[in-house]
Coordinates of C-alpha atoms in Angstrom, one line a residue:
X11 CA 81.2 40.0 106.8
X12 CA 83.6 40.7 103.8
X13 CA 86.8 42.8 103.2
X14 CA 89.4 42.4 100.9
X15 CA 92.9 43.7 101.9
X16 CA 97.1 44.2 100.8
X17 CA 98.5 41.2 102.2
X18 CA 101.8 42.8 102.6
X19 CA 99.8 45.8 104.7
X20 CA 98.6 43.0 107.2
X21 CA 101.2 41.1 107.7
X22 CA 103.7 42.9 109.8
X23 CA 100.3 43.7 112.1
X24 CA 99.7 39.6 112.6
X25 CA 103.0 39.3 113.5
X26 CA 102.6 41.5 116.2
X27 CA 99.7 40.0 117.2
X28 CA 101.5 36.5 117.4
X29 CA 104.0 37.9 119.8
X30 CA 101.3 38.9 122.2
X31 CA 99.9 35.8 122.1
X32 CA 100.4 32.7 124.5
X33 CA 98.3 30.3 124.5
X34 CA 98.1 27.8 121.2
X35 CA 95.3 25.9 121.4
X36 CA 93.3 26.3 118.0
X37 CA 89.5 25.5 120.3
X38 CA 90.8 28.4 123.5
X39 CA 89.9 32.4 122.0
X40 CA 93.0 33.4 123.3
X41 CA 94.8 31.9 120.4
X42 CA 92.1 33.8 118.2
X43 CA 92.2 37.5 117.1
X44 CA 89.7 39.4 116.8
X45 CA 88.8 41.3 113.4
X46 CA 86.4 44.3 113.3
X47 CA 85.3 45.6 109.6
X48 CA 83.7 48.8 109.4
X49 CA 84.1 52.2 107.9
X50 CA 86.7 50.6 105.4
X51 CA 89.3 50.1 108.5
X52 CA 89.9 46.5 110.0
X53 CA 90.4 47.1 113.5
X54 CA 92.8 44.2 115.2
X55 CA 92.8 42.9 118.6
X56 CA 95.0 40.5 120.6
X57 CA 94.9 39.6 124.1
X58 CA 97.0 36.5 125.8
X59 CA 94.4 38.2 129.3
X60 CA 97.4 40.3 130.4
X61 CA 98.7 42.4 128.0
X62 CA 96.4 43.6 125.0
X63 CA 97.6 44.9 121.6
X64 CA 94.9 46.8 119.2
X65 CA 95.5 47.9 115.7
X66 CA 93.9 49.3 112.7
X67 CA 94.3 49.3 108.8
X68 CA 92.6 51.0 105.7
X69 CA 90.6 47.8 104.1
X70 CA 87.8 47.6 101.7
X71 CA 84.5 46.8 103.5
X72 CA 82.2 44.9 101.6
X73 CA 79.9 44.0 104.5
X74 CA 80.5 45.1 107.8
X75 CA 81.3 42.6 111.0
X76 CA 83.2 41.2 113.5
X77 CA 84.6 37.4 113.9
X78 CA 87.9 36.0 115.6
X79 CA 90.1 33.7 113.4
X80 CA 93.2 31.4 114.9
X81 CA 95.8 34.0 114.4
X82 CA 98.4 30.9 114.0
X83 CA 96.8 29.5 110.8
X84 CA 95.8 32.9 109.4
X85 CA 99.5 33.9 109.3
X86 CA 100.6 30.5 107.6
X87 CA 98.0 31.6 105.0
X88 CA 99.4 35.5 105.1
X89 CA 102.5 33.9 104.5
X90 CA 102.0 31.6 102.2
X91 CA 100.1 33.6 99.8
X92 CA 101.3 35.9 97.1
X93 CA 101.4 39.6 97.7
X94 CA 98.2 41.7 96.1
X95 CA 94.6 41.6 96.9
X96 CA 93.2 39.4 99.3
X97 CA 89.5 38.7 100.1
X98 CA 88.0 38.0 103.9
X99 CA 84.3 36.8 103.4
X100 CA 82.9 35.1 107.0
X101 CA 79.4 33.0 106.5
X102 CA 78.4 31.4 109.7
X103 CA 81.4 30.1 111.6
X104 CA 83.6 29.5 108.1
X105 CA 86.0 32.1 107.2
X106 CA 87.0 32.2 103.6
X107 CA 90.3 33.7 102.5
X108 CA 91.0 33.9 99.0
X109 CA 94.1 35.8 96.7
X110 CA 92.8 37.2 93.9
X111 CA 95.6 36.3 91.8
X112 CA 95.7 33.0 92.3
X113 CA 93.2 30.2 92.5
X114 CA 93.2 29.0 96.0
X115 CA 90.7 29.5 98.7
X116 CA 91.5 28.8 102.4
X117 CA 88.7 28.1 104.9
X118 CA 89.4 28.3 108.9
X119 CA 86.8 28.0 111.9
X120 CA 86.0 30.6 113.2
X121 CA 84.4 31.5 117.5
X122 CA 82.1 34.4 118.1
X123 CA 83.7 37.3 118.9
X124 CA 81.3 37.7 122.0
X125 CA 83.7 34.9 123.9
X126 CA 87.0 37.6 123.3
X127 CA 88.0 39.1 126.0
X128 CA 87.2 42.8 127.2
X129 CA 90.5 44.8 126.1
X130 CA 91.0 48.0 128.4
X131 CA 90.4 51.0 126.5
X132 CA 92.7 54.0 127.2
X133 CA 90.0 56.6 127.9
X134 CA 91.0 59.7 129.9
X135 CA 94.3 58.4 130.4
X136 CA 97.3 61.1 131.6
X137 CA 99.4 59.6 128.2
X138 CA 103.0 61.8 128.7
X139 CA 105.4 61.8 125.7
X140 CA 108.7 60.4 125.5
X141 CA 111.3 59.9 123.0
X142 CA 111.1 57.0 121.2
X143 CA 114.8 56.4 120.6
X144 CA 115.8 57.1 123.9
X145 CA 112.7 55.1 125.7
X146 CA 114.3 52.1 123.6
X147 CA 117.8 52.5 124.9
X148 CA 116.3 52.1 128.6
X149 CA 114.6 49.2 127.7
X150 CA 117.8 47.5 125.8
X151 CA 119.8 48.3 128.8
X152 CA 117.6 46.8 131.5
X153 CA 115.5 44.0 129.5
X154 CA 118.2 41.4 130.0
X155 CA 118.6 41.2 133.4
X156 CA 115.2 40.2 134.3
X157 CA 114.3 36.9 136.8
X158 CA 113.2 34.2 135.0
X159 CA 112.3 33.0 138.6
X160 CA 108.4 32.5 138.8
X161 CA 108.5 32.4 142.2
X162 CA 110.0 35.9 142.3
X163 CA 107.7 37.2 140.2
X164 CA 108.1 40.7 140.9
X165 CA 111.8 40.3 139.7
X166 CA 110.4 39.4 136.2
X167 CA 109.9 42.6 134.9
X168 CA 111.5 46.1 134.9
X169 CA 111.4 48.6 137.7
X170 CA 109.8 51.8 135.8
X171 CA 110.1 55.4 138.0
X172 CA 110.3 58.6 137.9
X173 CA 112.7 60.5 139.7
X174 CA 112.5 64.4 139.9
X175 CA 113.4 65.1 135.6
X176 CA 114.8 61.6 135.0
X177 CA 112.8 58.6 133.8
X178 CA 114.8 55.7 135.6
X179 CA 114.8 51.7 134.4
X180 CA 115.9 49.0 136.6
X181 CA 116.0 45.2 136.2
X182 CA 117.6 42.7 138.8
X183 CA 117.8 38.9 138.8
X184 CA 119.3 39.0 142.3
X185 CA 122.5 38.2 140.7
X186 CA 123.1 41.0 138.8
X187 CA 121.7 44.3 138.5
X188 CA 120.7 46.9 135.7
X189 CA 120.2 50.5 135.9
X190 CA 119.8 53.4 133.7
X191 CA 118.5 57.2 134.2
X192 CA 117.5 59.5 131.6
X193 CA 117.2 63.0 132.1
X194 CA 113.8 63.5 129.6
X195 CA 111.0 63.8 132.1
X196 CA 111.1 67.1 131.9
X197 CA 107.1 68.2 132.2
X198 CA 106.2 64.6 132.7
X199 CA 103.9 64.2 135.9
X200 CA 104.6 62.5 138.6
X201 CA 103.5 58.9 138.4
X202 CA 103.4 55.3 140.9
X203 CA 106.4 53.3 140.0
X204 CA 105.8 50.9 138.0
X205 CA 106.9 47.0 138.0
X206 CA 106.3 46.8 133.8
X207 CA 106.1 43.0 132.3
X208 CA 108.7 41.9 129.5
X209 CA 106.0 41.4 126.8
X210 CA 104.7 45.2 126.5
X211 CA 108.4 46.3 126.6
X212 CA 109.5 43.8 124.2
X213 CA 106.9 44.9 121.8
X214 CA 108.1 48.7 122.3
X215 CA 111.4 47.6 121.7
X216 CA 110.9 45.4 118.5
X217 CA 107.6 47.6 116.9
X218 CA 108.5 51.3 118.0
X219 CA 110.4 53.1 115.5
X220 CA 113.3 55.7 116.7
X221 CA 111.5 58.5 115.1
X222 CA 109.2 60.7 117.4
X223 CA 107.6 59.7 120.3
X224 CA 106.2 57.1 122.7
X225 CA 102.7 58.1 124.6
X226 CA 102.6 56.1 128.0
X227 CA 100.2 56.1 131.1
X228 CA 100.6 54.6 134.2
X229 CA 97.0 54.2 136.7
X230 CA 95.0 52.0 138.2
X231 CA 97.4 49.1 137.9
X232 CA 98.1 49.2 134.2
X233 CA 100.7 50.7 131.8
X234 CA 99.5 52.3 128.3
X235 CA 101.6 52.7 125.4
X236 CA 100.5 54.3 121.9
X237 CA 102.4 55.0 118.9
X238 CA 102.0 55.0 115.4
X239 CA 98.9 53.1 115.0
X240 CA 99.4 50.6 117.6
X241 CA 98.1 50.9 121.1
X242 CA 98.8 47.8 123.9
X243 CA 98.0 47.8 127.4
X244 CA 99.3 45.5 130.2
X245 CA 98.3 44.7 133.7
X246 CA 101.3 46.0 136.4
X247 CA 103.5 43.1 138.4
X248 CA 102.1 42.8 141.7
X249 CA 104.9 42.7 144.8
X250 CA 107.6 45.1 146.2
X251 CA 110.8 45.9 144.1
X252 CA 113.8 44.8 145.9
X253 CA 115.9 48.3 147.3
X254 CA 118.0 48.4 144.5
X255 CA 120.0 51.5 145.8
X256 CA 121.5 49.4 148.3
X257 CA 123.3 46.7 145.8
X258 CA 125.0 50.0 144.2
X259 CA 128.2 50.6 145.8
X260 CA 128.9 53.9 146.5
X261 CA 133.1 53.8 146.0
X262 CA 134.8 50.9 144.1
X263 CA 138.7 51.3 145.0
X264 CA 140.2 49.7 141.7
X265 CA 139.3 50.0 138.2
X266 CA 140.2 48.2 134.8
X267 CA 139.4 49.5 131.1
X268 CA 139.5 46.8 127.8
X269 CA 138.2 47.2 124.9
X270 CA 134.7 46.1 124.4
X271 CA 135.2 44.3 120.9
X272 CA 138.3 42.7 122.1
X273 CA 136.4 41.6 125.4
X274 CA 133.8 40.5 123.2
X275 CA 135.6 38.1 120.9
X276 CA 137.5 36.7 123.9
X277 CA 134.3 35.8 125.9
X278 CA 133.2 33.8 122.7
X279 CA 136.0 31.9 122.1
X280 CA 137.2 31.0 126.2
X281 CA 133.8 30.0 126.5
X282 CA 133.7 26.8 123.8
X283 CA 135.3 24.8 126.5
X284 CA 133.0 26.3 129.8
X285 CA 130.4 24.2 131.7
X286 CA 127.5 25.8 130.6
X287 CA 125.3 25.1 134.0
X288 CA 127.6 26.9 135.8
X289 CA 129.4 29.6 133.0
X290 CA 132.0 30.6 135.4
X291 CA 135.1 32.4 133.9
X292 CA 137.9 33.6 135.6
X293 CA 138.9 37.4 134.7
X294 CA 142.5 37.6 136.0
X295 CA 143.4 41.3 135.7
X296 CA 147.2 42.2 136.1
X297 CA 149.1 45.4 134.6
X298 CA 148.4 45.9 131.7
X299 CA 147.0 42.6 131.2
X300 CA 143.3 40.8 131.9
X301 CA 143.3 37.2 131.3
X302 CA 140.1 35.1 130.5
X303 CA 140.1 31.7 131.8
X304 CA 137.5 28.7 131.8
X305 CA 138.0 26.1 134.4
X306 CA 139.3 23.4 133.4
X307 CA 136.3 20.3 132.2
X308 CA 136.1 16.9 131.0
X309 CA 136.2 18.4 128.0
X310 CA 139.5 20.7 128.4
X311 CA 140.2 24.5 129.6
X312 CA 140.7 27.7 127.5
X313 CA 142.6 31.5 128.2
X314 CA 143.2 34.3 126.6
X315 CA 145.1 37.6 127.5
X316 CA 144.3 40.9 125.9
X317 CA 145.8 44.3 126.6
X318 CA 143.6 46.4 129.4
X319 CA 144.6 49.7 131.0
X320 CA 145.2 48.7 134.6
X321 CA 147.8 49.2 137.6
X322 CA 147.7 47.3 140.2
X323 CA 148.3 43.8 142.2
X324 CA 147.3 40.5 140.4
X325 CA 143.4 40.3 141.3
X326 CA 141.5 36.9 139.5
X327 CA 137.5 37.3 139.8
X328 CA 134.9 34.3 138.9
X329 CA 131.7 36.1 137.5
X330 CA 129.1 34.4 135.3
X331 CA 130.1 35.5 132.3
X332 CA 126.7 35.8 130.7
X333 CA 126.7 38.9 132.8
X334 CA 129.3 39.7 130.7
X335 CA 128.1 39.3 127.6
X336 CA 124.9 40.5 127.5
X337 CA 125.6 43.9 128.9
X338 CA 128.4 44.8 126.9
X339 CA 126.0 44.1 123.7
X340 CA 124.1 47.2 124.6
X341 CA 126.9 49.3 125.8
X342 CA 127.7 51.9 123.1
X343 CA 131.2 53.1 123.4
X344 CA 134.7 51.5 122.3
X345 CA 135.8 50.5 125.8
X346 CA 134.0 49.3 128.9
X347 CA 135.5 49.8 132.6
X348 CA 135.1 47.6 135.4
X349 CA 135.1 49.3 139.0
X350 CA 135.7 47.0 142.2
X351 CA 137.0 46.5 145.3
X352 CA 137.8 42.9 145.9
X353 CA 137.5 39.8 144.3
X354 CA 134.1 38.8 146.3
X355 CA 132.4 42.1 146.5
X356 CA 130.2 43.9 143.7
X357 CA 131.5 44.4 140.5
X358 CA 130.3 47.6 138.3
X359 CA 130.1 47.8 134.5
X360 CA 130.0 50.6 132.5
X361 CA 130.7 52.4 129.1
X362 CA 134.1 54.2 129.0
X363 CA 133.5 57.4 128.9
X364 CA 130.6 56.8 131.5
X365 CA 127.1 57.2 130.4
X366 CA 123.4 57.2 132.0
X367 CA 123.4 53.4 132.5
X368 CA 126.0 50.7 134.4
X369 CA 125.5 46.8 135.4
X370 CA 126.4 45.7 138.7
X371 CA 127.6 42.0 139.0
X372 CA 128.1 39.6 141.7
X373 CA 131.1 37.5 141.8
X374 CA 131.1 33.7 141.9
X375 CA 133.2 31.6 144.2
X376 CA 136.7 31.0 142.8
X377 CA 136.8 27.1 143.1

């Protein structure tokens, strides 16, 4: 087997591969990738057994074959190496790299490529299209607010469903919830919801550019996704989806709107002083007024008052404010409203004007 490649035009595809990969162990194939050479195009595939990602590049076959190298150590080399011409040459279980322009040579171990695992192919597959950018902003909205509870493990991904024209996301940690509906399943099938791991919709997110469209299929347990020249698979989350429709409230009697920069600043500074195992903050919300407030520590208290558009009795609320934070990173408009009723009910946040997506919160205790 020989090829001789761009480094610069495989690079970014490694790194890919190393984000699908798990498991580090230079002897264990799933820390391998697997590298097909024929036709002058390098096909290449990574699997951690869950969630597969396949690729292929213009290269300059030499001799045909197939190998699988430690995809670790290959992209230290990869790195490492001066951009131009590289040359792959495989004799026995060596793999030789070699830059042209310089006068270096790299050997790595390689295992037979018969040991990879079997990636699912996408053959007659019902792929629908969907917009790129706005498959992106359902995933930024919901990604977050995943369980990192292994024990709920069908809380560690991201509700995916269809809902008559609207593709809807969901994500729920039990503490707080996620939601956002896109009208842009027009045409689109019907298909089983979906419980979609984090991986295949972190590499959407990351790899996916906003330009055109993604292809995805849902069956037999799996999702598909294709675009550009990158295709990735996954295997579904097992388990029922908690009733989300339940946590939303349907009326919130009161209602508070600050600006999201101003919000954001606050949370970062009254937060030096908070206890991070717990992150309470207080949000005391008065007219005109909402006050941020970190109990008081070993280490001292914090508060900070900024202008909000509010009218209405004194009301203080302890929330996580993580819960906080993170949504209001995705949330694209100058101000941000919270809806609620009392202190130790549901909280709802949302863009100002309102959008497709909102966050529902649960309050803490207030000592």
């Amino acid at each position: 087997m020989k090829f001789s490649f761009d480094k610069d035009a495989l690079i970014k595809e490694i790194a890919i591969a190393q984000e699908i990969i798990t498991n580090k162990s230079p002897i264990s194939i799933l820390s391998n990738i697997l590298l097909n050479a024929e036709n002058n195009t390098l096909t290449i595939k990574a699997s951690d057994s869950s969630v597969n990602f396949t690729t292929k590049i213009p290269v300059e076959v030499k001799e045909e074959g197939t190998t699988t190298v430690y995809c670790d150590k290959f992209m230290s080399i990869l790195s490492s190496s001066p951009s131009g011409e590289i040359e792959f040459t495989q004799e026995d279980v060596k793999v030789t790299i070699k830059p042209v322009v310089k006068k270096i040579r790299f050997q790595l171990k390689s295992i037979a490529s018969d040991k990879f695992p079997a990636v699912n192919k996408a053959e007659n597959v019902p792929f629908f299209d969907v917009s790129a950018k706005e498959l992106k902003a359902m995933i930024s909205q919901t990604i977050f607010a995943v369980s990192e509870d292994a024990n709920r493990y069908f809380m560690t991904g991201v509700y995916f469903t269809k809902d008559k024209d609207n593709l809807v996301m969901v994500a729920t940690d039990g503490r707080r919830l996620s939601f956002v509906s896109k009208e842009i399943a027009h045409g689109i099938q019907d298909f089983p919801p979906a419980i979609v791991p984090v991986k295949i919709l972190s590499c959407i997110l990351k790899n996916a550019s906003d330009e055109g469209n993604v292809s995805l299929a849902i069956v037999d347990k799996m999702i598909y996704a294709k675009f550009g020249n990158y295709e990735f698979s996954s295997s579904l989350l097992d388990g029922q989806f908690p009733n989300y429709q339940k946590v939303i409230p349907e009326k919130q009697s009161y209602s508070f709107v600050v600006n999201k920069n101003d919000l954001d600043s606050a949370l970062k500074r009254t937060t030096i002083l908070i206890d991070k195992k717990v992150s309470r903050l207080l949000f005391r919300v008065a007219s005109g007024t909402l006050t941020l407030i970190s109990p008081e520590t070993d280490l001292g208290t914090a508060a900070e008052e900024i202008p909000c558009r509010y009218d209405g009795d004194e009301v203080t609320i302890a929330l996580n404010y993580l819960y906080v934070a993170e949504p209001i990173k995705e949330i694209d408009t100058e101000d941000v409203m919270f809806e609620f009723t009392e202190s130790m009910k549901a909280i709802t946040l949302k863009a100002e004007p309102s959008s497709d997506y909102f966050h529902i919160i649960m309050p803490m205790n207030l000592n």
